[in-house]
CSV table of C-alpha atoms and ligand atoms in Angstrom, one decimal:
chain,number,residue,atom,x,y,z
A,9,MET,CA,0.0,0.0,0.0
A,10,GLY,CA,1.4,3.4,-1.0
A,11,LYS,CA,1.8,6.1,1.6
A,12,LYS,CA,-1.6,7.9,1.9
A,13,HIS,CA,-1.9,11.7,2.1
A,14,ILE,CA,-4.6,12.0,4.7
A,15,PHE,CA,-6.6,15.2,4.9
A,16,ASN,CA,-9.5,13.9,7.0
A,17,ALA,CA,-11.4,16.6,9.0
A,18,GLY,CA,-11.6,14.5,12.2
A,19,PRO,CA,-10.8,12.1,13.6
A,20,CYS,CA,-7.6,13.0,11.9
A,21,LEU,CA,-4.1,11.9,11.1
A,22,LEU,CA,-1.9,11.5,14.1
A,23,PRO,CA,1.9,11.3,14.2
A,24,GLN,CA,3.2,7.8,13.4
A,25,VAL,CA,5.3,7.6,16.6
A,26,ALA,CA,2.1,8.1,18.7
A,27,ILE,CA,0.5,5.2,16.8
A,28,ASP,CA,3.5,3.0,17.1
A,29,ASN,CA,3.9,3.6,20.9
A,30,ALA,CA,0.2,3.0,21.3
A,31,ILE,CA,0.5,-0.4,19.6
A,32,GLU,CA,3.4,-1.3,22.0
A,33,ALA,CA,1.4,-0.2,25.0
A,34,LEU,CA,-1.6,-2.2,23.9
A,35,LYS,CA,0.5,-5.3,24.0
A,36,ASP,CA,2.4,-4.4,27.2
A,37,PHE,CA,2.0,-1.2,29.2
A,38,LYS,CA,5.4,0.0,30.5
A,39,GLY,CA,6.8,-3.5,31.0
A,40,THR,CA,4.0,-4.6,33.3
A,41,GLY,CA,3.0,-7.5,31.1
A,42,VAL,CA,-0.5,-6.1,31.1
A,43,SER,CA,-2.2,-4.3,28.1
A,44,LEU,CA,-2.9,-0.6,28.4
A,45,ILE,CA,-6.6,-1.3,28.1
A,46,SER,CA,-6.6,-3.8,30.9
A,47,ILE,CA,-4.6,-2.0,33.6
A,48,SER,CA,-6.3,-0.4,36.5
A,49,HIS,CA,-6.3,3.4,36.2
A,50,ARG,CA,-5.3,3.4,39.8
A,51,THR,CA,-1.9,1.8,39.1
A,52,LYS,CA,1.1,3.9,39.7
A,53,GLY,CA,2.4,3.8,36.1
A,54,TRP,CA,-0.9,5.3,34.9
A,55,ASP,CA,-0.7,8.3,37.3
A,56,GLU,CA,2.5,9.2,35.6
A,57,VAL,CA,0.8,9.3,32.2
A,58,MET,CA,-1.9,11.5,33.5
A,59,ASP,CA,0.6,13.8,35.2
A,60,GLU,CA,2.8,14.0,32.2
A,61,CYS,CA,-0.1,14.7,29.9
A,62,ARG,CA,-1.4,17.5,32.1
A,63,ALA,CA,2.1,19.0,32.4
A,64,LEU,CA,2.6,18.9,28.6
A,65,TRP,CA,-0.6,20.8,28.0
A,66,LYS,CA,0.5,23.4,30.5
A,67,GLU,CA,4.0,23.6,29.0
A,68,LEU,CA,3.0,23.6,25.3
A,69,LEU,CA,0.4,26.3,25.7
A,70,HIS,CA,2.2,28.3,28.4
A,71,ILE,CA,-0.9,28.0,30.6
A,72,PRO,CA,-0.5,30.4,33.5
A,73,GLU,CA,-1.1,29.9,37.2
A,74,GLY,CA,-4.7,29.8,38.2
A,75,TYR,CA,-5.8,27.4,35.4
A,76,GLU,CA,-6.3,23.7,35.4
A,77,VAL,CA,-6.5,21.2,32.6
A,78,VAL,CA,-9.1,18.4,32.7
A,79,PHE,CA,-9.8,15.4,30.5
A,80,LEU,CA,-13.4,14.5,30.0
A,81,GLY,CA,-15.8,12.2,28.1
A,82,GLY,CA,-18.6,13.3,25.8
A,83,GLY,CA,-16.5,15.2,23.2
A,84,ALA,CA,-16.9,18.9,22.4
A,85,SER,CA,-20.6,18.3,22.1
A,86,LEU,CA,-21.1,17.6,25.8
A,87,GLY,CA,-18.7,20.5,26.3
A,88,PHE,CA,-21.5,22.8,24.9
A,89,LEU,CA,-23.6,21.7,27.8
A,90,TYR,CA,-20.8,21.9,30.4
A,91,VAL,CA,-20.3,25.5,29.4
A,92,ALA,CA,-23.9,26.5,29.9
A,93,MET,CA,-24.2,24.5,33.1
A,94,ASN,CA,-21.1,25.9,34.7
A,95,TYR,CA,-21.3,29.6,33.5
A,96,LEU,CA,-24.8,30.6,32.5
A,97,GLU,CA,-26.7,32.5,35.3
A,98,ASN,CA,-28.4,35.5,33.7
A,99,LYS,CA,-27.4,36.0,30.1
A,100,ALA,CA,-24.8,34.6,27.6
A,101,GLY,CA,-23.7,35.8,24.2
A,102,TYR,CA,-22.5,33.6,21.3
A,103,LEU,CA,-20.7,34.4,18.1
A,104,GLU,CA,-22.6,32.3,15.5
A,105,THR,CA,-20.0,31.3,13.0
A,106,GLY,CA,-21.2,27.9,11.9
A,107,VAL,CA,-22.9,24.6,12.8
A,108,TRP,CA,-20.8,24.0,15.9
A,109,ALA,CA,-21.3,27.5,17.2
A,110,LYS,CA,-25.1,27.0,16.7
A,111,LYS,CA,-25.1,23.7,18.5
A,112,ALA,CA,-23.2,25.3,21.4
A,113,LEU,CA,-25.8,28.1,21.5
A,114,LYS,CA,-28.7,25.6,21.4
A,115,GLU,CA,-27.5,24.0,24.7
A,116,ALA,CA,-27.3,27.3,26.4
A,117,LYS,CA,-30.8,28.3,25.2
A,118,GLY,CA,-32.1,25.1,26.7
A,119,LEU,CA,-30.9,26.3,30.1
A,120,GLY,CA,-31.5,30.1,30.1
A,121,ASN,CA,-31.1,33.3,28.2
A,122,ALA,CA,-28.6,33.0,25.5
A,123,PHE,CA,-28.4,34.6,22.1
A,124,ALA,CA,-26.2,35.3,19.1
A,125,VAL,CA,-24.4,38.6,19.4
A,126,ALA,CA,-23.5,38.4,15.7
A,127,SER,CA,-23.9,35.8,13.0
A,128,SER,CA,-22.5,35.1,9.5
A,129,ALA,CA,-25.4,32.8,8.6
A,130,ASP,CA,-26.4,35.3,5.8
A,131,LYS,CA,-23.5,34.1,3.7
A,132,ASN,CA,-23.4,30.4,4.7
A,133,TYR,CA,-20.8,31.2,7.4
A,134,CYS,CA,-18.0,32.0,4.9
A,135,TYR,CA,-16.7,34.9,7.0
A,136,ILE,CA,-16.2,35.9,10.7
A,137,PRO,CA,-18.5,38.7,11.8
A,138,LYS,CA,-16.7,42.0,12.6
A,139,GLY,CA,-17.6,45.3,14.3
A,140,TYR,CA,-20.1,43.7,16.7
A,141,GLU,CA,-20.4,44.9,20.3
A,142,ILE,CA,-20.2,42.5,23.2
A,143,PRO,CA,-22.7,43.5,25.8
A,144,ALA,CA,-20.9,44.2,29.1
A,145,ASP,CA,-23.5,42.4,31.2
A,146,LEU,CA,-23.0,38.9,29.8
A,147,ASP,CA,-22.0,36.0,32.0
A,148,TYR,CA,-19.7,35.0,29.2
A,149,PHE,CA,-19.1,35.4,25.5
A,150,HIS,CA,-18.6,32.2,23.5
A,151,ILE,CA,-16.6,31.9,20.3
A,152,THR,CA,-15.7,28.9,18.1
A,153,THR,CA,-12.1,29.8,17.1
A,154,ASN,CA,-11.9,27.5,14.1
A,155,ASN,CA,-15.0,26.7,12.0
A,156,THR,CA,-14.1,23.2,10.9
A,157,ILE,CA,-16.8,22.9,8.3
A,158,TYR,CA,-16.6,26.3,6.7
A,159,GLY,CA,-12.8,26.9,6.9
A,160,THR,CA,-12.9,30.2,8.7
A,161,GLU,CA,-10.8,31.0,11.8
A,162,ILE,CA,-10.4,33.6,14.5
A,163,ARG,CA,-6.7,33.7,14.6
A,164,GLU,CA,-6.2,36.3,17.3
A,165,ASP,CA,-7.1,36.2,20.9
A,166,ILE,CA,-9.8,38.8,21.0
A,167,ASP,CA,-10.3,41.5,23.7
A,168,CYS,CA,-13.5,40.8,25.6
A,169,PRO,CA,-15.1,42.8,28.4
A,170,VAL,CA,-16.7,39.6,29.9
A,171,PRO,CA,-15.3,36.1,30.5
A,172,LEU,CA,-14.4,34.7,27.2
A,173,ILE,CA,-15.1,31.0,26.4
A,174,ALA,CA,-13.8,29.3,23.3
A,175,ASP,CA,-14.4,26.0,21.6
A,176,MET,CA,-11.0,25.3,20.1
A,177,SER,CA,-11.6,21.7,19.0
A,178,SER,CA,-10.1,22.1,15.6
A,179,ASP,CA,-7.3,24.6,16.1
A,180,ILE,CA,-6.0,23.9,19.6
A,181,LEU,CA,-2.2,23.3,19.6
A,182,SER,CA,-1.9,24.6,16.0
A,183,ARG,CA,-0.9,28.1,17.0
A,184,PRO,CA,0.2,30.0,20.1
A,185,VAL,CA,-2.7,31.1,22.3
A,186,ASP,CA,-2.8,33.7,25.1
A,187,VAL,CA,-4.6,31.5,27.6
A,188,SER,CA,-4.9,34.3,30.1
A,189,LYS,CA,-7.5,36.0,27.9
A,190,TYR,CA,-9.9,33.1,28.4
A,191,ALA,CA,-12.0,31.8,31.2
A,192,LEU,CA,-12.4,28.5,29.5
A,193,ILE,CA,-11.0,26.8,26.4
A,194,TYR,CA,-12.4,23.4,25.5
A,195,GLY,CA,-12.8,20.9,22.7
A,196,GLY,CA,-12.7,17.3,21.5
A,197,ALA,CA,-9.2,15.9,21.2
A,198,GLN,CA,-9.7,14.2,17.8
A,199,LYS,CA,-8.8,17.1,15.5
A,200,ASN,CA,-5.3,17.9,16.7
A,201,ALA,CA,-4.6,16.6,20.2
A,202,GLY,CA,-5.2,12.9,20.0
A,203,PRO,CA,-7.8,10.3,19.1
A,204,ALA,CA,-11.5,10.4,19.6
A,205,GLY,CA,-12.8,9.4,23.1
A,206,VAL,CA,-11.4,12.3,25.2
A,207,ALA,CA,-12.1,16.0,25.4
A,208,PHE,CA,-10.1,18.7,27.1
A,209,ALA,CA,-10.9,21.7,29.1
A,210,ILE,CA,-8.5,24.5,30.2
A,211,ILE,CA,-10.3,26.2,33.0
A,212,LYS,CA,-9.6,29.4,34.9
A,213,THR,CA,-10.4,28.0,38.3
A,214,ASP,CA,-11.8,31.3,39.8
A,215,SER,CA,-14.2,31.6,36.9
A,216,LEU,CA,-16.2,28.7,38.4
A,217,GLY,CA,-18.8,28.6,41.2
A,218,LYS,CA,-20.8,31.6,40.0
A,219,VAL,CA,-24.0,29.9,39.1
A,220,SER,CA,-26.9,29.0,41.5
A,221,ARG,CA,-28.3,26.0,39.7
A,222,TYR,CA,-27.7,22.4,40.9
A,223,LEU,CA,-24.8,21.0,39.0
A,224,PRO,CA,-24.9,17.2,38.5
A,225,THR,CA,-21.6,15.8,39.8
A,226,MET,CA,-20.3,14.7,36.4
A,227,LEU,CA,-21.2,18.0,34.8
A,228,ASP,CA,-19.5,20.2,37.4
A,229,TYR,CA,-16.0,21.0,36.2
A,230,ARG,CA,-14.9,21.2,39.8
A,231,THR,CA,-15.4,17.5,40.2
A,232,HIS,CA,-12.9,16.8,37.5
A,233,ILE,CA,-10.4,19.4,38.8
A,234,ASP,CA,-10.6,18.0,42.3
A,235,LYS,CA,-10.2,14.4,41.2
A,236,LEU,CA,-7.5,15.1,38.6
A,237,SER,CA,-9.8,13.8,35.8
A,238,MET,CA,-10.2,10.5,37.6
A,239,PHE,CA,-13.5,10.9,39.3
A,240,ASN,CA,-14.6,8.0,37.2
A,241,THR,CA,-12.7,5.6,34.9
A,242,PRO,CA,-10.9,7.8,32.4
A,243,PRO,CA,-10.5,6.7,28.7
A,244,VAL,CA,-7.0,5.4,29.2
A,245,PHE,CA,-6.3,4.5,25.6
A,246,SER,CA,-7.3,8.0,24.3
A,247,ILE,CA,-5.4,9.8,27.0
A,248,PHE,CA,-2.3,7.6,26.4
A,249,VAL,CA,-2.3,8.5,22.6
A,250,MET,CA,-3.0,12.1,23.4
A,251,ASN,CA,0.1,12.1,25.7
A,252,GLU,CA,2.2,10.5,22.9
A,253,THR,CA,0.9,13.2,20.5
A,254,LEU,CA,1.9,16.0,22.8
A,255,LYS,CA,5.3,14.4,23.4
A,256,TRP,CA,5.8,14.4,19.6
A,257,LEU,CA,4.7,18.0,19.4
A,258,LYS,CA,7.2,19.0,22.1
A,259,GLY,CA,9.9,17.1,20.4
A,260,ILE,CA,9.5,19.1,17.1
A,261,GLY,CA,9.7,22.4,18.9
A,262,GLY,CA,6.2,22.9,20.4
A,263,VAL,CA,3.3,25.0,19.3
A,264,GLU,CA,5.5,27.9,18.1
A,265,ALA,CA,7.3,25.5,15.7
A,266,ILE,CA,4.2,23.7,14.4
A,267,HIS,CA,2.5,27.1,13.8
A,268,LYS,CA,5.2,28.1,11.3
A,269,ILE,CA,4.8,24.7,9.6
A,270,ASN,CA,1.0,25.1,9.6
A,271,VAL,CA,1.1,28.6,8.1
A,272,LYS,CA,3.4,27.4,5.4
A,273,LYS,CA,1.2,24.5,4.5
A,274,ALA,CA,-1.9,26.7,4.4
A,275,GLU,CA,-0.1,29.3,2.3
A,276,THR,CA,1.1,26.7,-0.2
A,277,LEU,CA,-2.4,25.3,-0.7
A,278,TYR,CA,-4.2,28.7,-0.8
A,279,ALA,CA,-1.7,30.0,-3.3
A,280,GLU,CA,-2.6,27.1,-5.6
A,281,ILE,CA,-6.3,27.5,-5.1
A,282,ASP,CA,-6.0,31.2,-6.0
A,283,ARG,CA,-3.8,30.5,-9.0
A,284,ASN,CA,-5.5,27.5,-10.5
A,285,PRO,CA,-8.4,28.5,-12.8
A,286,LEU,CA,-10.2,25.3,-12.0
A,287,PHE,CA,-10.7,26.0,-8.3
A,288,VAL,CA,-11.9,28.8,-6.0
A,289,GLY,CA,-11.7,29.2,-2.2
A,290,THR,CA,-15.0,29.5,-0.3
A,291,ALA,CA,-13.9,31.3,2.9
A,292,ALA,CA,-13.4,35.1,3.0
A,293,LYS,CA,-9.6,35.6,2.4
A,294,GLU,CA,-9.0,37.6,5.6
A,295,ASP,CA,-10.7,34.8,7.7
A,296,ARG,CA,-9.2,31.8,6.1
A,297,SER,CA,-8.4,28.9,8.4
A,298,ILE,CA,-4.9,27.4,8.5
A,299,MET,CA,-6.5,24.0,9.6
A,300,ASN,CA,-9.4,23.4,7.2
A,301,ILE,CA,-9.0,24.7,3.7
A,302,CYS,CA,-12.2,24.7,1.8
A,303,PHE,CA,-12.5,25.1,-2.0
A,304,VAL,CA,-14.9,24.3,-4.8
A,305,MET,CA,-14.7,23.9,-8.6
A,306,ALA,CA,-14.6,27.3,-10.3
A,307,PRO,CA,-17.8,28.5,-12.0
A,308,GLY,CA,-18.2,26.7,-15.3
A,309,HIS,CA,-16.2,23.7,-14.1
A,310,GLU,CA,-18.7,22.3,-11.5
A,311,ASP,CA,-19.1,19.1,-13.5
A,312,LEU,CA,-15.5,18.1,-12.8
A,313,GLN,CA,-15.9,17.8,-9.1
A,314,ASP,CA,-16.4,14.0,-8.9
A,315,GLU,CA,-13.7,13.5,-11.4
A,316,PHE,CA,-11.2,15.5,-9.4
A,317,LEU,CA,-12.1,13.5,-6.2
A,318,LYS,CA,-11.4,10.2,-8.1
A,319,PHE,CA,-8.2,11.7,-9.6
A,320,ALA,CA,-7.0,12.6,-6.1
A,321,VAL,CA,-7.8,9.2,-4.6
A,322,ALA,CA,-5.9,7.5,-7.4
A,323,ARG,CA,-2.8,9.5,-6.2
A,324,ASP,CA,-3.4,8.3,-2.6
A,325,ILE,CA,-4.9,11.6,-1.5
A,326,VAL,CA,-7.8,10.9,0.9
A,327,GLY,CA,-10.3,12.8,2.9
A,328,ILE,CA,-10.7,15.9,0.8
A,329,LYS,CA,-14.4,15.6,0.1
A,330,GLY,CA,-16.0,18.8,1.5
A,331,HIS,CA,-18.7,18.8,4.2
A,332,ARG,CA,-22.2,18.5,2.6
A,333,SER,CA,-23.2,22.0,3.8
A,334,VAL,CA,-20.4,23.6,1.8
A,335,GLY,CA,-19.8,21.0,-0.9
A,336,GLY,CA,-16.6,20.8,-3.0
A,337,PHE,CA,-13.4,20.0,-1.2
A,338,ARG,CA,-11.9,20.4,2.3
A,339,ALA,CA,-8.3,19.7,3.0
A,340,SER,CA,-7.7,19.5,6.7
A,341,THR,CA,-4.1,20.3,7.4
A,342,TYR,CA,-3.8,19.5,11.1
A,343,ASN,CA,-0.5,19.2,12.9
A,344,ALA,CA,0.5,15.8,11.7
A,345,CYS,CA,-0.2,16.6,8.0
A,346,THR,CA,3.1,17.5,6.4
A,347,GLN,CA,4.3,20.0,3.8
A,348,GLU,CA,4.9,17.0,1.6
A,349,ASP,CA,1.3,15.9,1.9
A,350,VAL,CA,0.1,19.4,0.9
A,351,GLU,CA,2.5,19.4,-2.1
A,352,ALA,CA,1.1,16.1,-3.3
A,353,LEU,CA,-2.3,17.7,-3.3
A,354,VAL,CA,-1.0,20.8,-5.1
A,355,ALA,CA,0.7,18.6,-7.7
A,356,ALA,CA,-2.6,16.8,-8.3
A,357,MET,CA,-4.4,20.1,-8.8
A,358,GLN,CA,-1.8,21.2,-11.3
A,359,ASP,CA,-1.9,18.0,-13.2
A,360,PHE,CA,-5.7,18.0,-13.3
A,361,GLU,CA,-5.5,21.6,-14.7
A,362,LYS,CA,-3.3,20.3,-17.5
A,363,LEU,CA,-6.0,17.8,-18.4
A,364,HIS,CA,-8.8,20.3,-18.5
A,365,VAL,CA,-7.7,23.8,-19.3
B,430,PLP,C1,-15.6,18.4,15.7
B,430,PLP,C2,-16.1,19.6,16.4
B,430,PLP,C3,-17.0,19.6,17.4
B,430,PLP,C4,-17.7,18.3,17.9
B,430,PLP,O1,-16.8,17.5,18.5
B,430,PLP,P1,-17.2,16.1,19.2
B,430,PLP,O2,-16.0,15.8,20.1
B,430,PLP,O3,-17.5,15.2,18.1
B,430,PLP,O4,-18.4,16.4,20.0
B,430,PLP,C5,-17.3,20.7,18.1
B,430,PLP,N1,-16.7,21.9,17.7
B,430,PLP,C6,-15.9,22.0,16.7
B,430,PLP,C7,-15.2,23.3,16.3
B,430,PLP,C8,-15.5,20.9,16.0
B,430,PLP,O5,-14.6,20.9,15.0
C-alpha cells in the first residue's frame, strides 16, 4: 500500500510515533506485562501518564497559574452543555460562525437566556462577523475559534469585556494562544490533540462557582479538577495516545514551531487555489483557516468535481471531500499533516488543470 496523504477533518491523522507507541502499550503497558486497556487506572504507572499529559498541556500552551486542565468524556458536544451548566446564570452571548457554534448556543438556550451577538449565517458562514459589540452584562461570550466545516478561523485572541469562552476543538495546539485571555478553552481531542474518546478543558479556576443551579456531579467542572480527571474511569487509551501526540509536538519544537509549519502548508495550498483557474476558495480571504482549507470547482467547471475526487484518490490523496453543507473540497491540514502531503495535493491540482484547461 502506498503512503496515503490524509486530509481527514476528524478524527484526523496522528503522528506515526504516537500510533507505534500505542501499539506497544496495547501489548504491554510499560513492561507490566498487562495491556494498556486492561490496567487499573489506579496503578502507579498510569498516574505518571496523567501527570505527564497535564504537564505537557500546560507547557506547550504556556498555561498560566490559576488554570487547570481536565480530560473528559462526551466530546466537544457535551462541552457545549458543560459551558452553559457551569457559567450561565443570567445571560450569555455567542458568536454564531457555523454549525458547531449554533449547537453550542442551542445547549445554552435550553438552560436560560442565550443569544447570538452576531452571525455570519447570511453568507453560509463564509466569514467571521466583525464590528459587533459584546454587551458588558453577559456572564460570558462564546466563540468557536476555528470553524471546521466552513474553513474560517479567528486567529487572534480577541479582547473581551466579559469572561471569554472558546471551543478550540479544531485549532488547539496549532498556534500560540494567550490562555490568560480566556475563562475557558475546551474541545474534543480528535482534531489535533489525539484520538476520539477524550475531550479537554482548560479552566480558569476562579471563573467557576458563580451559578446558582444544581450542578450534577459529572457536569460540574470542579469534580474533575478536584479528582485530577479520575472521578470515574478515564478513557486510558485515548489519553495515552494524546500524551504521545503531545510528546511528539514538544519534540519538534512545540506550538510555536508547528505554527510556522502550519502557516506554510496553508499558504502553499491557498496559493494554488488562488492561482489555478479550475478552483476557488469558499472562505473570505482575511478569515481563512490554517487548519481546514475549503474550496470548490470554479464557476463553469462544477461538473469536474467528482472526477477530481477520483483523480486525487488515485494518487493516494484521501479525505478531501467537502462537508455536505459547503460541498466541493476540504483539506484539513492538522499538525500531523506534512508540507509533503500538501505538495502532493497541489501537484494533483496542477496535473488536473493540464488535463482540462
Ligand atoms: C468536531 C467539532 C466539534 C464536535 O466534537 P465532538 O467531540 O465530536 O463532540 C465541536 N466543535 C468544533 C469546532 C469541531 O470541529
